Coordinates of C-alpha atoms in Angstrom, one line a residue:
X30 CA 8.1 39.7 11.4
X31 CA 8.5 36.3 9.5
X32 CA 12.5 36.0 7.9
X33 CA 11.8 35.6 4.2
X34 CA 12.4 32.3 2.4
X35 CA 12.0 34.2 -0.7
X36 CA 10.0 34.1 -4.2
X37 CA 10.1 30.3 -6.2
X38 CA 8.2 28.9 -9.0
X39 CA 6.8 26.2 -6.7
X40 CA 6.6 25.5 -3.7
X41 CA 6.2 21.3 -2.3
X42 CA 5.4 20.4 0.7
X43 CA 5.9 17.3 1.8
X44 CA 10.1 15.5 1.7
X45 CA 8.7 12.1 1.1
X46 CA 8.8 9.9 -2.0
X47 CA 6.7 12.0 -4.5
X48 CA 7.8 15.3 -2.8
X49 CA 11.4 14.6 -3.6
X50 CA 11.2 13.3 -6.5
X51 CA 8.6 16.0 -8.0
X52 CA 10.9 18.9 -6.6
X53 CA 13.7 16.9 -8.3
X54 CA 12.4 16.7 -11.7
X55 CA 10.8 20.4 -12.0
X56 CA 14.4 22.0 -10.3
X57 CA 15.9 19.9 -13.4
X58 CA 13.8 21.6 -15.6
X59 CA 15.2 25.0 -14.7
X60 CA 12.0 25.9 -12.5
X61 CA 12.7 27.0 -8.9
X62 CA 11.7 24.6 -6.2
X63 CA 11.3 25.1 -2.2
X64 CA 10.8 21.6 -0.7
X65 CA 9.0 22.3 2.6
X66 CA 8.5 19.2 5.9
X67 CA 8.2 19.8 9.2
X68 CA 10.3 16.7 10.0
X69 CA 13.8 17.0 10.9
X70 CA 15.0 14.1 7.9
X71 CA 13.6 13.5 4.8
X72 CA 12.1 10.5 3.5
X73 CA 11.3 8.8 6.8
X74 CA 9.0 6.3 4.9
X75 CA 11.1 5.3 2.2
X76 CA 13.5 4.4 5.2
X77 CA 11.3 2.0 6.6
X78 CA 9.7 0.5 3.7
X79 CA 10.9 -3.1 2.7
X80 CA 11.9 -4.0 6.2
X81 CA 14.6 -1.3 5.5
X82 CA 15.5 -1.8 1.8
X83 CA 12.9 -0.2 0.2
X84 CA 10.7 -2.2 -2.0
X85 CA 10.8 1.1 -4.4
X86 CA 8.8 -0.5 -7.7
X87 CA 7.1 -2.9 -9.0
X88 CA 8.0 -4.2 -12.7
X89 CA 4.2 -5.2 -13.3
X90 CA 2.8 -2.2 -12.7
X91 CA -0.4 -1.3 -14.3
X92 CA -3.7 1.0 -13.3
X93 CA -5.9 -2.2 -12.6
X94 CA -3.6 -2.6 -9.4
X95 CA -4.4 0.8 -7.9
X96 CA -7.9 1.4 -5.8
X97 CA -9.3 4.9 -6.1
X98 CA -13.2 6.0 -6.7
X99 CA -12.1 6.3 -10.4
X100 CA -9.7 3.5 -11.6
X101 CA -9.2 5.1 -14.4
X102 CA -7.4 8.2 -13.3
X103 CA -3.6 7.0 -13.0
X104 CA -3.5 5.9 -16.4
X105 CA -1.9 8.7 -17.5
X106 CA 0.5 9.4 -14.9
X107 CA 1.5 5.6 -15.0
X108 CA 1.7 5.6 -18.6
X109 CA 4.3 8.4 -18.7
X110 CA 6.4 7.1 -16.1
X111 CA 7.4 3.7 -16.2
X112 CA 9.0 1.3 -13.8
X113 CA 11.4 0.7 -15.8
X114 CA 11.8 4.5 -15.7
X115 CA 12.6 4.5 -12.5
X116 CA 14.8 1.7 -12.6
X117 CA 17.0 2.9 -15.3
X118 CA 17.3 6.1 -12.7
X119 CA 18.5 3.7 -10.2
X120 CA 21.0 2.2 -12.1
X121 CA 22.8 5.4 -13.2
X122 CA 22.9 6.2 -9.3
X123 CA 24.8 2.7 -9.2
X124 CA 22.4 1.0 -6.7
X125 CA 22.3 -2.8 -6.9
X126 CA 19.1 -4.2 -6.4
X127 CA 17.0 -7.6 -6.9
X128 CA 14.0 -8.7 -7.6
X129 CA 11.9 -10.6 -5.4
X130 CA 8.6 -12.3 -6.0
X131 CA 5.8 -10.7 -8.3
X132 CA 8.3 -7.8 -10.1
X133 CA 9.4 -6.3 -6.8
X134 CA 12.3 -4.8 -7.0
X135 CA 14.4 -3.8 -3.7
X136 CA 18.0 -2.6 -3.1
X137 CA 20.8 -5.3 -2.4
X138 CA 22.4 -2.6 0.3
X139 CA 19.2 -0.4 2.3
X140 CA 16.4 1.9 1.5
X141 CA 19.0 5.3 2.6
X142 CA 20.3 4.5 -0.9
X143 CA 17.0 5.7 -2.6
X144 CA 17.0 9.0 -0.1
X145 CA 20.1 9.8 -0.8
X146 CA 19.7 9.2 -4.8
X147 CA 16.5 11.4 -4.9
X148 CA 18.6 14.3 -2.1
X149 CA 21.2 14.0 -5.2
X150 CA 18.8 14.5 -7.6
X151 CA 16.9 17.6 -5.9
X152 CA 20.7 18.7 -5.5
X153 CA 21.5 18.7 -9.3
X154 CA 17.9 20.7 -9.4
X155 CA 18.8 23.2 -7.1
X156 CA 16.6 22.2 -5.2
X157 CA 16.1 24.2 -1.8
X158 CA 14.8 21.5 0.9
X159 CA 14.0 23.3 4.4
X160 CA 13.3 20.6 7.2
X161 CA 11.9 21.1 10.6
X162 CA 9.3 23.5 9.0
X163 CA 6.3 23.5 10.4
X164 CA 3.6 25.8 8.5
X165 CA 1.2 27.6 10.5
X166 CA -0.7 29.5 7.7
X167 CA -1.4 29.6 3.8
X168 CA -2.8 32.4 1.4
X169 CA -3.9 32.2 -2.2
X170 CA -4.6 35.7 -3.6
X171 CA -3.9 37.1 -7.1
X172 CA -2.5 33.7 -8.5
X173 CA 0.4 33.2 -5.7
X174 CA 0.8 31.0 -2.5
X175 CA 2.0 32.7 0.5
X176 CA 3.4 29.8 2.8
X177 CA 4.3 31.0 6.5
X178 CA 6.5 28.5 8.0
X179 CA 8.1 28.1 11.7
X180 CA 11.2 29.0 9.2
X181 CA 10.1 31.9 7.3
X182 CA 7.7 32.7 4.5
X183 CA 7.5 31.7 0.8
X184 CA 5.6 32.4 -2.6
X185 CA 5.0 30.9 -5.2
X186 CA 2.6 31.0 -7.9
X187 CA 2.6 27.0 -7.8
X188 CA 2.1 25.2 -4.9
X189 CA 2.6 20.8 -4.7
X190 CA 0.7 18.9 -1.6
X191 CA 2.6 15.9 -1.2
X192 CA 2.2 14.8 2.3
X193 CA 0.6 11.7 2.7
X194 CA -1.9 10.4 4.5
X195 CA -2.2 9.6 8.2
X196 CA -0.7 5.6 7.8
X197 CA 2.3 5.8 10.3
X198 CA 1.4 8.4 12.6
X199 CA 5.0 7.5 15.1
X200 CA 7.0 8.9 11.8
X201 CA 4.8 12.4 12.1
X202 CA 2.0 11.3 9.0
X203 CA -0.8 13.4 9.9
X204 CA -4.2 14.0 7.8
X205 CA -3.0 17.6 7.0
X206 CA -3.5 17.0 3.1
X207 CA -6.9 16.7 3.4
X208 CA -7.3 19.3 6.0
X209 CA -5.5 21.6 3.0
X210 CA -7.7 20.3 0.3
X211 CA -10.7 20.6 2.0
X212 CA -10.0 24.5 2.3
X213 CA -8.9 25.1 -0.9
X214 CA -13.0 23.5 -2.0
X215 CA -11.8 20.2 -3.3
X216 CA -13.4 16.9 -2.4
X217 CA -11.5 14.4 0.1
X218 CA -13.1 10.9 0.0
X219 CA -12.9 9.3 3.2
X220 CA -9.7 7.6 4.4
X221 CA -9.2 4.2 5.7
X222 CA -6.2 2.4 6.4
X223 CA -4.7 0.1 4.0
X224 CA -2.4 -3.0 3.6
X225 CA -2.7 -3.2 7.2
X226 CA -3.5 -6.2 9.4
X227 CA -7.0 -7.5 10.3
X228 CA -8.3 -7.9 13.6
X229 CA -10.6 -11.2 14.8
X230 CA -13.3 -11.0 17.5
X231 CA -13.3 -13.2 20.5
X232 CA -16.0 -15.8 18.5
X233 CA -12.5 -16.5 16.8
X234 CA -10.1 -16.7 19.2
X235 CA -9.5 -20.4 18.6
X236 CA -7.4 -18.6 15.5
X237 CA -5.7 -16.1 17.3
X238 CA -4.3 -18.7 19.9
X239 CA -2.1 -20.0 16.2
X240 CA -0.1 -16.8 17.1
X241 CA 3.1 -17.2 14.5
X242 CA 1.8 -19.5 12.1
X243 CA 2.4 -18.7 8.8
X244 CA 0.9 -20.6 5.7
X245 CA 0.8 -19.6 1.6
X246 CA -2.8 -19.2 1.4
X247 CA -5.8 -17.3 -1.6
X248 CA -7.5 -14.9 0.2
X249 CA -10.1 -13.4 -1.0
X250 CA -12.3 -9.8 -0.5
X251 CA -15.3 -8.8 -2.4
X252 CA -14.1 -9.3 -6.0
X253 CA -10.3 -9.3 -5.1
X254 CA -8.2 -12.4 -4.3
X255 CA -4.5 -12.5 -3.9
X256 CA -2.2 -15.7 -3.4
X257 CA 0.2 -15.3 -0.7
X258 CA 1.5 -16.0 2.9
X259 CA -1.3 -15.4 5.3
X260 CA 0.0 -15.2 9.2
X261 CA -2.0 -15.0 12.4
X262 CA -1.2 -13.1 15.3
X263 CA -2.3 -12.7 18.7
X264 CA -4.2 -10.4 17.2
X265 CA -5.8 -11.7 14.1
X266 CA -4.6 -12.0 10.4
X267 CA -1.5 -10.6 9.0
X268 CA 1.1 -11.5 6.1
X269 CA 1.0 -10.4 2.5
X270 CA -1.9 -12.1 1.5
X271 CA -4.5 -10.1 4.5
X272 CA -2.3 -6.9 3.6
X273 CA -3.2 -6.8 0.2
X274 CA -7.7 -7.9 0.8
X275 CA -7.5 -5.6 4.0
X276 CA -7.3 -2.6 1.1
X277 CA -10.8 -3.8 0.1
X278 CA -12.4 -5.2 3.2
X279 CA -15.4 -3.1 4.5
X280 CA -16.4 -3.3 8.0
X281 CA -18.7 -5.5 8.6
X282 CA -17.8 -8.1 5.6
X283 CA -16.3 -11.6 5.8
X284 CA -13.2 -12.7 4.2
X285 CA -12.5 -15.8 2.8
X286 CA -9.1 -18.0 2.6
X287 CA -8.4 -21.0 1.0
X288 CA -6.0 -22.7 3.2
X289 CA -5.3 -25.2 0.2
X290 CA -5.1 -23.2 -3.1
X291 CA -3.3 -25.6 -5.1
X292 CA -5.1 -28.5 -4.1
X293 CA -7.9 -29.5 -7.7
X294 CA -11.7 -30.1 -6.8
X295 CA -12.2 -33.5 -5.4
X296 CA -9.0 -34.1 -3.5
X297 CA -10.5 -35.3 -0.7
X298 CA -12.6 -37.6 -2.2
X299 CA -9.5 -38.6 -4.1
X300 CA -7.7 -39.5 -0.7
X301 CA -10.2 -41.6 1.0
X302 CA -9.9 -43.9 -2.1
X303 CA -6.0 -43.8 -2.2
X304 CA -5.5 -43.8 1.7
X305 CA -8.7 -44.8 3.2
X306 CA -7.3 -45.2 7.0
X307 CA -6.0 -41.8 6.7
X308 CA -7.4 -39.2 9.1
X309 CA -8.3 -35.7 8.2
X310 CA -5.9 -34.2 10.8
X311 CA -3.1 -36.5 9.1
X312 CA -3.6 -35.5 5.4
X313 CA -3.9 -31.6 6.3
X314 CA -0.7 -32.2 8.6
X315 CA 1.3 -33.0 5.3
X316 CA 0.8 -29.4 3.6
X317 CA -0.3 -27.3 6.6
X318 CA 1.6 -26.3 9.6
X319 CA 1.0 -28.8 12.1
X320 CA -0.6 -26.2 14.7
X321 CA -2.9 -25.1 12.1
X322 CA -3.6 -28.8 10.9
X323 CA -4.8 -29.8 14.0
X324 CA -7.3 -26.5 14.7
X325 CA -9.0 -27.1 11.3
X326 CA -9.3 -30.9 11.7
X327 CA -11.0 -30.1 15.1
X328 CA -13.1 -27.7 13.5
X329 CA -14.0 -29.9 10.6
X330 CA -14.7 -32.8 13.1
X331 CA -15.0 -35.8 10.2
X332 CA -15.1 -39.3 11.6
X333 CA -11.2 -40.2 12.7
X334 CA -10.6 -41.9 9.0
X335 CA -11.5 -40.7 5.6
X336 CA -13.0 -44.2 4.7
X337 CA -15.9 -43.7 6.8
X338 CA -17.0 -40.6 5.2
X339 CA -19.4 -40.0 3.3
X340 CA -18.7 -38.5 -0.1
X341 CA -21.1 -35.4 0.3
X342 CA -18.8 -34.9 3.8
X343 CA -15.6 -34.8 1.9
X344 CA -17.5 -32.4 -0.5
X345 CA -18.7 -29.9 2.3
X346 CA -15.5 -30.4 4.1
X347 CA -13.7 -29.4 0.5
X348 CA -15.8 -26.5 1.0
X349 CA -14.7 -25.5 4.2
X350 CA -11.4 -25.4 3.9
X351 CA -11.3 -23.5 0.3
X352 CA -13.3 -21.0 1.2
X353 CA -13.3 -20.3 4.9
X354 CA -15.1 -17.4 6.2
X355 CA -13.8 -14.7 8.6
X356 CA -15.8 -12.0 9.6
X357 CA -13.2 -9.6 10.9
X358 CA -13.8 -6.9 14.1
X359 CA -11.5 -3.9 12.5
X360 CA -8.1 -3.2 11.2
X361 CA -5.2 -2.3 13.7
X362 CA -5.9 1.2 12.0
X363 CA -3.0 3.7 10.8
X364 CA -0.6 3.1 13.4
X365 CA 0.2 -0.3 11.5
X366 CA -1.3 0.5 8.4
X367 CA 1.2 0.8 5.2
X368 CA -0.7 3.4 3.2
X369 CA -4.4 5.0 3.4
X370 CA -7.3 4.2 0.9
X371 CA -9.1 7.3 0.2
X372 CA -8.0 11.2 -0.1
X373 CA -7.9 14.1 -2.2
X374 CA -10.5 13.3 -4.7
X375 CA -9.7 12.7 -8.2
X376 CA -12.8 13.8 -9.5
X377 CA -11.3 17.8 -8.6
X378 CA -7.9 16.6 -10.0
X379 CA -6.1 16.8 -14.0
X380 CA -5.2 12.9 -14.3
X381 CA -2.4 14.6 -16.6
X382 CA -0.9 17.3 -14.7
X383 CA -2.5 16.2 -10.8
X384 CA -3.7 19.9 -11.0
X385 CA -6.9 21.0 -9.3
X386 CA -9.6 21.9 -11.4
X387 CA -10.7 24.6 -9.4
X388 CA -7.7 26.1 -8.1
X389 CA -4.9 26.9 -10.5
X390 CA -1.7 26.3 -9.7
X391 CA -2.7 24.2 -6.6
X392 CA -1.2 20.2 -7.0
X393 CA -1.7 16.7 -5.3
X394 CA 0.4 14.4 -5.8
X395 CA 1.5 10.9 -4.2
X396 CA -0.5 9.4 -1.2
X397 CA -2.1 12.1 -1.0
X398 CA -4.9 11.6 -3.4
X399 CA -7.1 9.1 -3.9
X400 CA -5.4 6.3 -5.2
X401 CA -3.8 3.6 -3.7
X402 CA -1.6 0.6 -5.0
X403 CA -1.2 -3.0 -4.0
X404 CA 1.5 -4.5 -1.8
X405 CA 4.9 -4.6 -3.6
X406 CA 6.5 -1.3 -4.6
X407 CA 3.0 -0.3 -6.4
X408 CA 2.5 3.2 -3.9
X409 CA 6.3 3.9 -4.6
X410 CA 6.2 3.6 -8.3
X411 CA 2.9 6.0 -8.1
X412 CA 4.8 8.2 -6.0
X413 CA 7.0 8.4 -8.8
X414 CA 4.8 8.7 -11.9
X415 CA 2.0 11.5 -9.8
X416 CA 5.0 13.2 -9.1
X417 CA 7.1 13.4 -12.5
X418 CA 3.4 14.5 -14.2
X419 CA 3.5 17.1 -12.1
X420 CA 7.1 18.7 -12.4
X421 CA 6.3 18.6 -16.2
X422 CA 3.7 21.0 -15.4
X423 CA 4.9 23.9 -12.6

């Protein structure tokens, strides 16, 4: 016989960002919460995120920086809960924090700050949080959820998946939402890692062989095209700026950087009139790493001084180096990857409540579902807003 972990108005699984903060809010609102993991300490992510100081919003959040099949479905959520919701949260827990480029917001001391505020929280909810719980079966019959757990079993006639996706597999992230969703009839579109570095094939190696060079760069992806650091690595590309196109690469498609952004149209042509004895390799070595200088000069091969050259070669050479194609091999997949693209489908979801369609009383909250925010506290702040829409609602 299974110990009982007795009757609640909802059950969560999941003791990550929106798990936490989704059993905080609906225990606040008088409803009884269980808050279910299998891992031994909650918010493992949150821990890690921001090189340790959790990057936990972003002030210029809005739905038009979130991927999902329907971009229209966060508007809700996001529109009820704010950043600056959040932030005001934050400050009455006393936690110092600054903001860093683009409306990211971090905290001064470390990311165990924003665990323990949302433990506090769940804690003035009455929350009941049981870790190392690992759930081996779950019934829906006559409106109630019947959870059996390693620990004991639970009902509820709510019940809140809020367990991720697979990005991060070392810190236990498995693919079980979907296996869940999938049995409860709704639709899971397919998952992919996200903000997550690019691989290059050995036709490129010439680039991986810059190993540690970092450069602000526009890269671009389909429609998308963010201004940032790119970095290569033995492996490929890296940095902020491959991060945030990598969410909309497709295998198979090129991306393309501009290694000179801020440089106007005709620069070069520009130079060999100012500086005529100047060398390609010379000028680039100015406002590129030097490595990096010297591999795109060789590539470019114009004669050695920009005199010599032909106007329509500056032009093509322009070209080249504001729009220069990679055709990466893959992604270094979840193990690296920051978030998933893909999930629980929207389509089967309330944007307002995050409720199924088909299955009342059956949530999805978080990272989870099919939407995904860009790099810079965007995934933290959606945590946030999926999960308040849904403690309004249990």
């Amino acid at each position: 016989m299974h110990a009982s972990l007795g009757t609640h108005d909802a059950i969560i699984l999941g003791a990550g960002a929106a798990g936490m903060f989704c059993a905080a809010m609906a225990g606040q609102r008088g409803r009884k919460v269980l808050l279910l993991d299998h891992a031994e300490a909650p918010g493992k992510k949150i821990l890690i995120s921001g090189g340790g100081r959790c990057n936990f919003t972003n002030l210029g959040t809005t739905p038009d920086r979130y991927l999902s099949v329907n971009p229209h479905f966060a508007k809700s959520a996001l529109g009820r809960y704010t950043a600056q919701d959040f932030l005001a949260l934050v400050e009455r827990h006393g936690i110092a924090w600054h903001e860093k480029t683009l409306g990211q917001l971090f905290c001064d001391g470390s990311a165990r700050q924003i665990v323990d505020m949302l433990l506090g929280e769940c804690a003035m909810g009455g929350v009941t949080i049981e870790l190392g719980a690992s759930i081996t079966d779950i019934d829906h019959a006559d409106g109630r959820f019947r959870v059996t757990t390693s620990k004991g079993v639970a009902e509820a006639p709510a019940l809140v998946i809020a367990t991720g996706g697979p990005a991060i597999p070392k810190l236990g992230a498995t693919g079980f939402a979907y296996d869940l969703a999938r049995r409860f009839g709704l639709k899971v579109v397919e998952p992919r890692p996200a903000l997550v570095p690019l691989t290059l094939g050995p036709d490129q190696v010439l680039f991986r062989d810059l190993s540690g060079v970092a450069t602000p760069v526009a890269a671009s992806a389909g429609k998308a095209s963010f201004r940032e650091a790119a970095l290569f690595t033995h492996r490929g590309l890296s940095g902020p700026a491959i991060l945030q196109v990598s969410s909309y690469w497709k295998h198979g498609e090129s991306i393309a950087i501009d290694f000179l952004p801020e440089q106007p149209k005709g620069w070069l042509r520009e130079a060999k009139r100012s500086e005529p004895r100047l060398g390609l390799r010379s000028l680039l070595n100015r406002q590129l790493p030097e490595r990096l200088a010297t591999t795109l000069a060789e590539r470019i091969a114009l004669p050695s001084e920009l005199g010599n050259c032909r106007d329509a070669l500056l032009e093509q050479a322009e070209a080249q180096l504001a729009g220069w194609r990679f055709t990466p091999n893959g992604t270094e997949g979840f193990a690296k990857a920051e978030v998933t693209v893909g999930g629980i489908s929207t389509a089967d979801l309330s944007s307002q409540t995050m409720e199924a369609r088909k299955v009342p009383g059956l949530y999805a909250i978080g990272e989870a579902v099919d939407v995904t925010g860009w790099l810079g506290g965007y995934n933290f702040q959606w945590a946030w807003a999926s999960g308040w829409a849904t403690a309004q609602a249990v």
